[in-house]
Short mmCIF file of C-alpha atoms in Angstrom, two decimals:
data_model
loop_
_atom_site.label_atom_id
_atom_site.label_comp_id
_atom_site.label_asym_id
_atom_site.label_seq_id
_atom_site.Cartn_x
_atom_site.Cartn_y
_atom_site.Cartn_z
CA MET A 122 -0.07 6.80 35.08
CA ASP A 123 2.12 4.94 32.60
CA GLY A 124 1.31 1.29 33.30
CA GLN A 125 0.87 1.96 37.02
CA PHE A 126 -2.33 0.98 38.76
CA PRO A 127 -3.83 3.93 40.70
CA GLN A 128 -3.43 3.49 44.44
CA ASP A 129 -5.46 6.47 45.69
CA GLY A 130 -8.38 4.30 46.83
CA HIS A 131 -10.79 5.76 44.29
CA ARG A 132 -12.38 3.98 41.35
CA HIS A 133 -10.65 4.73 38.09
CA ILE A 134 -12.46 4.29 34.76
CA ILE A 135 -10.92 4.46 31.29
CA ILE A 136 -13.10 5.79 28.48
CA VAL A 137 -11.88 5.07 24.95
CA GLY A 138 -13.32 7.69 22.63
CA GLY A 139 -14.00 11.35 23.30
CA GLY A 140 -16.89 11.96 20.95
CA ALA A 141 -20.48 12.48 22.04
CA SER A 142 -20.87 9.03 23.63
CA GLY A 143 -17.62 9.25 25.57
CA VAL A 144 -18.26 12.78 26.82
CA LEU A 145 -21.82 11.99 27.89
CA ALA A 146 -20.61 8.88 29.72
CA ALA A 147 -17.92 10.88 31.52
CA ALA A 148 -20.34 13.64 32.49
CA HIS A 149 -22.83 11.19 34.00
CA LEU A 150 -20.16 9.20 35.82
CA LEU A 151 -18.45 12.27 37.29
CA ARG A 152 -21.77 13.77 38.34
CA ASN A 153 -22.82 10.55 40.09
CA ASP A 154 -19.60 9.83 42.00
CA PRO A 155 -17.66 12.74 43.51
CA PHE A 156 -14.58 10.55 44.06
CA LEU A 157 -14.38 8.90 40.65
CA ARG A 158 -11.33 9.32 38.42
CA ILE A 159 -11.56 9.10 34.61
CA SER A 160 -8.91 8.81 31.94
CA MET A 161 -10.29 9.63 28.50
CA ILE A 162 -8.39 8.54 25.40
CA GLU A 163 -9.17 10.59 22.29
CA LYS A 164 -6.80 11.23 19.40
CA SER A 165 -8.51 14.35 18.00
CA HIS A 166 -7.83 17.87 19.21
CA SER A 167 -11.30 18.45 20.69
CA LEU A 168 -13.73 16.52 22.83
CA GLY A 169 -17.39 15.95 22.08
CA CYS A 170 -17.28 16.63 18.36
CA GLY A 171 -16.70 13.28 16.68
CA ILE A 172 -17.88 13.08 13.07
CA ALA A 173 -21.28 14.59 13.84
CA TYR A 174 -20.33 17.86 15.53
CA SER A 175 -16.93 18.70 14.01
CA THR A 176 -18.50 20.66 11.15
CA ASP A 177 -17.85 24.38 10.84
CA ASP A 178 -20.76 25.01 8.46
CA PRO A 179 -23.41 27.14 10.21
CA GLY A 180 -26.01 25.60 7.92
CA HIS A 181 -25.53 22.18 9.51
CA LEU A 182 -28.25 22.01 12.13
CA LEU A 183 -29.15 19.44 14.73
CA ASN A 184 -31.82 17.01 13.59
CA THR A 185 -33.51 17.18 16.98
CA ARG A 186 -35.05 20.15 18.76
CA VAL A 187 -33.16 21.87 21.56
CA HIS A 188 -35.46 20.56 24.30
CA ASN A 189 -34.46 16.98 23.46
CA MET A 190 -30.70 17.60 23.33
CA SER A 191 -29.79 18.14 26.97
CA ALA A 192 -26.97 15.91 28.16
CA PHE A 193 -29.07 14.95 31.17
CA PRO A 194 -32.54 13.39 30.82
CA ASP A 195 -33.48 14.66 34.28
CA ASP A 196 -32.56 18.25 33.35
CA PRO A 197 -34.18 18.86 29.93
CA GLU A 198 -33.34 22.59 29.87
CA HIS A 199 -29.60 22.14 30.45
CA PHE A 200 -28.64 22.66 26.80
CA LEU A 201 -31.06 25.56 26.38
CA ARG A 202 -29.61 27.34 29.42
CA TRP A 203 -26.10 26.85 28.03
CA LEU A 204 -27.10 28.31 24.66
CA HIS A 205 -28.34 31.41 26.48
CA SER A 206 -25.57 31.78 29.07
CA SER A 207 -22.70 31.07 26.65
CA GLY A 208 -23.96 33.56 24.10
CA GLU A 209 -24.04 30.87 21.38
CA ALA A 210 -27.75 31.42 20.76
CA PRO A 211 -29.32 33.90 23.20
CA GLU A 212 -32.62 33.79 21.29
CA ALA A 213 -32.84 29.98 21.17
CA THR A 214 -36.16 28.40 22.10
CA PRO A 215 -36.90 24.84 23.25
CA ASP A 216 -38.38 24.00 19.83
CA CYS A 217 -35.66 25.43 17.59
CA PHE A 218 -32.87 23.52 15.83
CA ALA A 219 -29.46 24.72 16.98
CA GLY A 220 -26.24 24.50 15.00
CA ARG A 221 -24.20 21.33 15.27
CA THR A 222 -20.99 23.30 15.81
CA ALA A 223 -22.55 24.87 18.89
CA TYR A 224 -23.57 21.46 20.17
CA GLY A 225 -19.99 20.23 19.86
CA ARG A 226 -18.86 23.15 22.01
CA TYR A 227 -21.63 22.35 24.51
CA LEU A 228 -20.40 18.77 24.86
CA GLU A 229 -16.80 19.88 25.34
CA ASN A 230 -17.92 22.43 27.91
CA LEU A 231 -19.65 19.70 29.93
CA LEU A 232 -16.32 18.41 31.17
CA THR A 233 -14.61 21.69 32.05
CA ALA A 234 -15.81 21.50 35.65
CA TRP A 235 -13.99 18.21 36.21
CA GLY A 236 -10.49 18.89 34.97
CA GLY A 237 -7.32 18.23 36.92
CA ASP A 238 -7.17 15.11 39.07
CA ARG A 239 -10.66 13.82 38.35
CA LEU A 240 -10.47 13.88 34.55
CA THR A 241 -7.39 13.38 32.41
CA CYS A 242 -7.46 13.39 28.62
CA HIS A 243 -4.82 11.51 26.62
CA ARG A 244 -4.62 12.82 23.03
CA GLN A 245 -3.65 9.54 21.46
CA GLU A 246 -5.02 6.52 19.67
CA CYS A 247 -5.85 3.54 21.86
CA LEU A 248 -4.57 0.41 20.14
CA ARG A 249 -5.52 -2.27 22.62
CA ILE A 250 -7.51 -2.95 25.79
CA GLU A 251 -6.58 -5.91 27.95
CA GLU A 252 -8.76 -7.26 30.73
CA LYS A 253 -6.61 -8.58 33.57
CA PRO A 254 -7.36 -9.94 37.05
CA GLY A 255 -8.59 -6.98 39.06
CA CYS A 256 -7.99 -4.33 36.39
CA VAL A 257 -7.88 -3.32 32.72
CA ARG A 258 -4.91 -2.02 30.73
CA ALA A 259 -5.16 0.41 27.81
CA CYS A 260 -2.19 0.45 25.43
CA LEU A 261 -1.56 3.69 23.54
CA GLU A 262 0.13 4.38 20.22
CA ASP A 263 3.24 5.89 21.85
CA GLY A 264 3.92 2.64 23.70
CA SER A 265 2.62 3.81 27.07
CA ALA A 266 -0.21 2.17 29.00
CA ILE A 267 -2.96 3.25 31.39
CA MET A 268 -4.32 1.03 34.14
CA GLY A 269 -7.85 1.26 35.51
CA HIS A 270 -10.60 -0.69 37.22
CA LEU A 271 -13.00 -0.62 34.27
CA ALA A 272 -13.02 0.48 30.63
CA ILE A 273 -15.84 1.87 28.50
CA LEU A 274 -15.58 1.75 24.72
CA ALA A 275 -17.22 4.78 23.13
CA THR A 276 -15.53 4.76 19.73
CA GLY A 277 -18.56 5.90 17.73
CA HIS A 278 -19.50 4.90 14.21
CA ALA A 279 -17.51 2.47 12.11
CA VAL A 280 -16.56 4.57 9.10
CA PRO A 281 -14.03 3.86 6.34
CA GLN A 282 -10.64 5.46 6.91
CA HIS A 283 -10.46 6.34 3.23
CA PRO A 284 -13.28 6.80 0.70
CA PRO A 285 -13.32 4.71 -2.49
CA LYS A 286 -10.92 5.95 -5.13
CA GLY A 287 -12.20 9.03 -6.93
CA MET A 288 -14.81 9.90 -4.27
CA ARG A 289 -15.07 12.26 -1.34
CA GLY A 290 -15.95 10.80 2.04
CA GLY A 291 -19.31 11.52 3.65
CA TRP A 292 -17.72 13.92 6.14
CA ASP A 293 -15.41 15.67 3.69
CA PHE A 294 -17.05 18.95 2.72
CA ALA A 295 -14.31 20.28 0.48
CA PRO A 296 -16.06 22.01 -2.45
CA PRO A 297 -15.74 20.92 -6.08
CA ALA A 298 -12.95 22.65 -7.96
CA ASP A 299 -15.57 23.83 -10.46
CA SER A 300 -18.72 25.38 -9.02
CA GLY A 301 -20.55 24.33 -12.17
CA ALA A 302 -19.55 20.66 -11.95
CA ASP A 303 -22.11 17.88 -11.98
CA VAL A 304 -22.20 16.44 -8.46
CA VAL A 305 -23.30 12.89 -7.69
CA ILE A 306 -24.04 11.92 -4.09
CA ILE A 307 -24.35 8.21 -3.34
CA GLY A 308 -26.89 7.97 -0.53
CA THR A 309 -30.00 9.99 0.28
CA GLY A 310 -29.88 10.15 4.08
CA LEU A 311 -29.02 12.91 6.50
CA SER A 312 -25.35 13.03 5.42
CA MET A 313 -26.53 13.81 1.91
CA VAL A 314 -28.70 16.61 3.30
CA ASP A 315 -25.64 18.19 4.92
CA HIS A 316 -23.70 18.07 1.66
CA VAL A 317 -26.52 19.63 -0.32
CA VAL A 318 -26.86 22.39 2.29
CA THR A 319 -23.12 23.09 2.03
CA LEU A 320 -23.09 23.06 -1.78
CA LEU A 321 -26.05 25.43 -2.02
CA GLY A 322 -24.64 27.66 0.71
CA ARG A 323 -21.43 28.06 -1.29
CA GLY A 324 -23.31 28.97 -4.44
CA HIS A 325 -22.79 25.74 -6.36
CA ARG A 326 -24.34 26.11 -9.82
CA GLY A 327 -24.04 22.59 -11.25
CA SER A 328 -26.57 19.80 -11.05
CA ILE A 329 -26.74 17.61 -7.95
CA THR A 330 -27.96 14.03 -8.32
CA CYS A 331 -28.56 11.97 -5.18
CA LEU A 332 -29.16 8.26 -5.49
CA SER A 333 -30.06 5.31 -3.30
CA ARG A 334 -31.69 1.93 -3.80
CA ARG A 335 -35.08 3.18 -2.59
CA GLY A 336 -34.70 6.85 -3.48
CA LEU A 337 -36.09 7.93 -0.10
CA LEU A 338 -35.41 11.32 1.48
CA PRO A 339 -35.56 11.93 5.23
CA ARG A 340 -38.91 13.42 6.16
CA ALA A 341 -39.01 16.92 7.60
CA HIS A 342 -39.70 17.86 11.17
CA ALA A 343 -43.00 19.60 11.79
CA ALA A 344 -44.96 20.66 14.84
CA SER A 345 -45.65 17.53 16.88
CA ARG A 346 -46.14 16.28 20.38
CA ALA A 347 -45.10 12.81 21.47
CA MET A 348 -48.16 10.64 22.03
CA ALA A 349 -48.34 8.70 25.27
CA ILE A 350 -47.94 5.03 24.33
CA ALA A 351 -47.93 2.38 27.04
CA ARG A 352 -45.60 -0.57 26.62
CA ASP A 353 -48.42 -3.08 26.99
CA GLU A 354 -50.09 -1.59 23.89
CA ILE A 355 -47.19 -2.75 21.72
CA PRO A 356 -47.13 -6.36 20.46
CA LEU A 357 -43.62 -7.01 21.76
CA GLY A 358 -42.14 -10.24 20.45
CA ALA A 359 -44.59 -10.42 17.55
CA PRO A 360 -43.33 -10.85 13.97
CA VAL A 361 -42.09 -7.75 12.15
CA SER A 362 -45.17 -7.70 9.90
CA ARG A 363 -47.51 -7.65 12.88
CA VAL A 364 -45.61 -4.89 14.66
CA LEU A 365 -45.70 -2.76 11.51
CA HIS A 366 -49.40 -3.51 11.05
CA TRP A 367 -49.99 -2.33 14.63
CA LEU A 368 -47.94 0.82 13.99
CA ARG A 369 -49.85 1.72 10.82
CA ALA A 370 -53.16 1.20 12.66
CA ARG A 371 -51.94 3.39 15.52
CA ILE A 372 -51.06 6.14 13.05
CA ARG A 373 -54.49 5.92 11.39
CA GLN A 374 -56.09 6.22 14.81
CA ALA A 375 -53.95 9.26 15.62
CA GLU A 376 -54.86 10.92 12.32
CA ALA A 377 -58.55 10.35 13.06
CA GLU A 378 -57.97 12.22 16.33
CA GLY A 379 -56.35 15.16 14.55
CA LEU A 380 -52.77 14.11 15.24
CA GLY A 381 -50.11 12.73 12.90
CA TRP A 382 -47.52 10.04 12.32
CA ARG A 383 -44.79 12.13 13.94
CA ASP A 384 -46.70 12.15 17.22
CA VAL A 385 -46.90 8.36 17.14
CA LEU A 386 -43.26 7.77 16.24
CA ASP A 387 -42.05 10.22 18.86
CA GLY A 388 -44.23 8.49 21.44
CA LEU A 389 -42.84 5.13 20.40
CA ARG A 390 -39.23 6.25 20.89
CA PRO A 391 -38.84 5.03 24.51
CA HIS A 392 -39.97 1.55 23.46
CA VAL A 393 -37.90 1.02 20.30
CA SER A 394 -35.18 -0.93 22.10
CA ALA A 395 -37.78 -3.20 23.69
CA ILE A 396 -39.27 -3.90 20.25
CA TRP A 397 -35.80 -4.71 18.88
CA GLN A 398 -34.95 -6.95 21.82
CA GLY A 399 -38.25 -8.78 21.45
CA TRP A 400 -37.25 -10.01 17.98
CA ASP A 401 -35.08 -13.02 17.31
CA GLU A 402 -32.18 -12.86 14.87
CA ASP A 403 -34.28 -13.78 11.83
CA SER A 404 -36.85 -11.10 12.65
CA ARG A 405 -34.17 -8.46 13.10
CA ARG A 406 -32.62 -9.47 9.79
CA ARG A 407 -36.02 -9.21 8.09
CA PHE A 408 -36.55 -5.74 9.54
CA LEU A 409 -33.14 -4.56 8.34
CA ARG A 410 -33.74 -5.92 4.85
CA HIS A 411 -37.30 -4.74 4.27
CA ALA A 412 -38.27 -1.99 6.71
CA ALA A 413 -35.21 -0.23 8.14
CA SER A 414 -34.92 2.31 5.30
CA TRP A 415 -38.57 3.30 5.66
CA TRP A 416 -38.25 3.50 9.43
CA GLU A 417 -35.15 5.67 9.32
CA VAL A 418 -36.49 8.33 6.94
CA HIS A 419 -39.49 8.81 9.24
CA ARG A 420 -37.68 8.39 12.54
CA HIS A 421 -34.52 10.45 11.77
CA ARG A 422 -35.92 13.63 10.26
CA MET A 423 -34.26 16.76 8.91
CA PRO A 424 -34.84 20.25 10.31
CA PRO A 425 -37.40 22.34 8.40
CA GLN A 426 -34.73 24.81 7.25
CA SER A 427 -32.82 22.05 5.48
CA ALA A 428 -36.03 20.58 4.06
CA ALA A 429 -36.92 23.95 2.55
CA LEU A 430 -33.53 24.21 0.81
CA ILE A 431 -33.89 20.68 -0.58
CA ALA A 432 -37.41 21.33 -1.84
CA ASP A 433 -36.40 24.62 -3.49
CA ALA A 434 -33.43 23.00 -5.27
CA GLN A 435 -35.72 20.24 -6.54
CA ALA A 436 -38.30 22.73 -7.72
CA ARG A 437 -35.63 24.67 -9.64
CA GLY A 438 -34.42 21.47 -11.30
CA GLN A 439 -30.93 21.63 -9.79
CA LEU A 440 -31.39 18.71 -7.40
CA HIS A 441 -32.55 15.29 -8.54
CA VAL A 442 -33.27 12.22 -6.41
CA LEU A 443 -32.79 8.96 -8.25
CA ARG A 444 -33.82 5.46 -7.28
CA ALA A 445 -30.80 3.45 -8.36
CA ARG A 446 -28.07 1.12 -7.18
CA PHE A 447 -24.49 2.32 -7.43
CA GLU A 448 -22.42 0.01 -9.61
CA ARG A 449 -19.05 1.67 -10.17
CA LEU A 450 -17.21 4.92 -10.76
CA ALA A 451 -15.36 5.14 -14.07
CA ASP A 452 -13.67 7.80 -16.17
CA ASP A 453 -16.90 8.48 -18.05
CA GLY A 454 -19.02 8.95 -14.91
CA VAL A 455 -21.02 7.03 -12.32
CA HIS A 456 -22.58 3.78 -13.50
CA VAL A 457 -25.84 2.92 -11.76
CA LEU A 458 -28.62 0.39 -12.16
CA THR A 459 -32.14 1.85 -12.13
CA PRO A 460 -35.44 -0.07 -12.24
CA GLU A 461 -35.43 0.67 -15.99
CA GLY A 462 -31.90 -0.66 -16.50
CA PRO A 463 -28.26 0.55 -16.55
CA HIS A 464 -27.68 4.29 -16.56
CA LEU A 465 -24.65 6.58 -16.72
CA LEU A 466 -24.48 9.78 -14.66
CA PRO A 467 -21.96 12.46 -15.68
CA ALA A 468 -19.97 13.46 -12.64
CA GLY A 469 -17.25 15.98 -11.86
CA HIS A 470 -17.50 15.48 -8.11
CA VAL A 471 -18.66 12.29 -6.35
CA ILE A 472 -19.46 11.98 -2.63
CA ASP A 473 -19.91 8.70 -0.76
CA CYS A 474 -22.80 9.19 1.71
CA ARG A 475 -23.84 5.59 2.13
CA GLY A 476 -24.42 6.02 5.82
CA ILE A 477 -23.13 4.42 9.00
CA ARG A 478 -24.10 0.79 8.47
CA ARG A 479 -20.63 -0.25 7.34
CA ASP A 480 -18.60 -3.37 8.10
CA PRO A 481 -17.32 -3.05 11.70
CA GLU A 482 -14.72 -5.75 11.04
CA THR A 483 -12.92 -3.54 8.52
CA ASP A 484 -14.00 0.02 9.32
CA SER A 485 -13.84 0.12 13.13
CA SER A 486 -11.19 1.80 15.27
CA PRO A 487 -7.94 -0.08 16.03
CA VAL A 488 -9.00 -0.95 19.58
CA VAL A 489 -12.27 -2.52 18.40
CA LEU A 490 -10.49 -4.48 15.69
CA ASP A 491 -8.01 -5.75 18.29
CA LEU A 492 -10.80 -6.85 20.65
CA ILE A 493 -12.36 -8.84 17.83
CA ALA A 494 -9.01 -10.33 16.75
CA THR A 495 -8.05 -11.40 20.28
CA GLY A 496 -11.49 -12.76 21.11
CA GLN A 497 -12.11 -10.38 24.01
CA GLY A 498 -15.03 -9.09 21.95
CA ARG A 499 -17.11 -10.29 19.03
CA LEU A 500 -19.46 -8.88 16.43
CA ASP A 501 -23.15 -9.48 16.79
CA PRO A 502 -24.67 -11.98 14.30
CA LEU A 503 -25.95 -9.16 12.07
CA ARG A 504 -22.58 -7.42 12.09
CA LEU A 505 -23.95 -4.13 13.35
CA GLY A 506 -21.22 -3.72 15.94
CA LEU A 507 -19.78 -5.14 19.14
CA ASP A 508 -21.94 -7.71 20.85
CA THR A 509 -23.00 -6.61 24.33
CA THR A 510 -25.58 -7.39 26.96
CA ARG A 511 -28.45 -4.97 27.57
CA GLU A 512 -26.33 -3.53 30.38
CA ALA A 513 -23.57 -2.72 27.84
CA ARG A 514 -21.17 -5.44 29.04
CA LEU A 515 -18.89 -6.73 26.33
CA ILE A 516 -19.39 -10.34 25.20
CA ALA A 517 -16.28 -12.32 24.24
CA ARG A 518 -15.91 -14.68 21.30
CA ASP A 519 -16.58 -17.67 23.58
CA GLY A 520 -19.73 -16.08 25.01
CA ARG A 521 -18.20 -14.95 28.29
CA VAL A 522 -19.66 -11.70 29.62
CA SER A 523 -17.01 -9.26 30.79
CA SER A 524 -17.16 -7.76 34.26
CA ARG A 525 -14.79 -4.89 33.39
CA LEU A 526 -15.29 -4.01 29.70
CA PHE A 527 -18.33 -2.08 28.50
CA ALA A 528 -19.32 -0.61 25.12
CA ILE A 529 -21.83 2.17 24.50
CA GLY A 530 -23.26 4.24 21.68
CA PRO A 531 -23.03 3.49 17.95
CA CYS A 532 -20.13 1.03 18.23
CA ALA A 533 -22.43 -1.30 20.18
CA ARG A 534 -25.80 -0.64 18.58
CA ALA A 535 -26.64 -4.33 18.14
CA ALA A 536 -28.20 -4.74 21.59
CA LEU A 537 -30.47 -1.69 21.40
CA TRP A 538 -30.65 -0.67 17.70
CA GLU A 539 -31.68 2.95 18.43
CA ILE A 540 -28.47 4.16 20.04
CA THR A 541 -27.06 6.62 17.52
CA ALA A 542 -28.88 9.81 18.58
CA ILE A 543 -28.22 11.94 21.65
CA PRO A 544 -31.65 11.41 23.32
CA ASP A 545 -30.97 7.66 23.34
CA ILE A 546 -27.25 7.76 24.14
CA ARG A 547 -27.77 10.04 27.15
CA VAL A 548 -30.28 7.56 28.63
CA GLN A 549 -27.84 4.69 28.11
CA CYS A 550 -25.05 6.70 29.77
CA ALA A 551 -27.26 7.60 32.74
CA ARG A 552 -28.19 3.95 33.26
CA LEU A 553 -24.60 2.79 32.92
CA ALA A 554 -23.46 5.38 35.47
CA GLU A 555 -26.07 4.06 37.91
CA LEU A 556 -24.99 0.47 37.26
CA LEU A 557 -21.30 1.20 37.81
CA ASP A 558 -22.15 3.12 40.97
CA ARG A 559 -23.77 -0.06 42.34
CA LEU A 560 -20.91 -2.40 41.44
CA PRO A 561 -19.01 -3.90 44.39
CA GLU A 562 -15.57 -2.55 45.17
CA SER A 563 -14.06 -5.81 43.90
CA VAL A 564 -15.02 -4.66 40.41
CA GLY A 565 -13.96 -1.12 40.98
#
């Protein structure tokens, strides 16, 4: 289909990105429309893995229980059944935490039923997407092009192509040359947890110091049950301080009833996007500056197995969590600024785990950078990612809403905020599949 528009009478959709978001989008679209054709553009050798599920460390577990990781919201046991039938985890239960490697294989397996004419995968980098009258054109790195009716950008997180000099990247798990080296990890989120799990699993003997501006660790999962929270209970559109005051009061009420904060936060999950959308730009900025770190350590929790390893390493004095701001890496170690003043950390191995809130104008994929440069797309005012409508339609530099370009998942988190985890992405993909199914033939 090199530059030729398909003439078979069926709608043809191009999906740029074959990680979790792209695979989930394809699965929902193909399931909804038996005549749909999809071309997926993904440069890596496997589908579904992305940066989250490409690990080969069995100690890297999902941060969400199995019963919340089905690809299809209307079939919550789909993943569990696959774990059993595939032999990946015959003893898995709905409440366990499966391995991330297994989940990557699950995502790739989702698309096996739709190979051949209905789904074609191009193992290349997409450099450019062009919206044209009646169609879209995807330009690939080998000079070829693919034509389609619509295109969905699912390029995932904006991450630096190369870590700062002298550091390992957050998804580079190569061990230190010396198992007794002092390790410094910049960042204390879930990526840090994975690195500590890997280091301990390989018998690392040296000290491990993890630092961040607030020095907060992700909280651990525990037995919980999502509380039923009605949307009209939430003060949507109220200032950030009032929403947080309401949330703290709701947690106190739950605790008085014998429940806990996890039950409240899990019950709030379906409404998080509505809360975000109810805030203006200044309120969103205030939340990001003052409350996002606290929200994320409670909302995005680590599995109990990982939490136990972290706690044991702390108790033994091998792992230290430091509240500090990274200043620079030099020959004599890592220079940080603590509340008490400047401090030098000896380091034989430094890992950059500063998370996924990077600069999308410098760290995004080539196709996203081209959309921004040509004005077909724009960054949101807070520079979280591509600016889209609530329906995932791309917004151009001049404010025009595209009828043929869509963006989903982490690359377009600005419209929804909570769109980096599978339970949220799968809902977005299901809704987008329904929307595209309703579009007139003139846009498909």
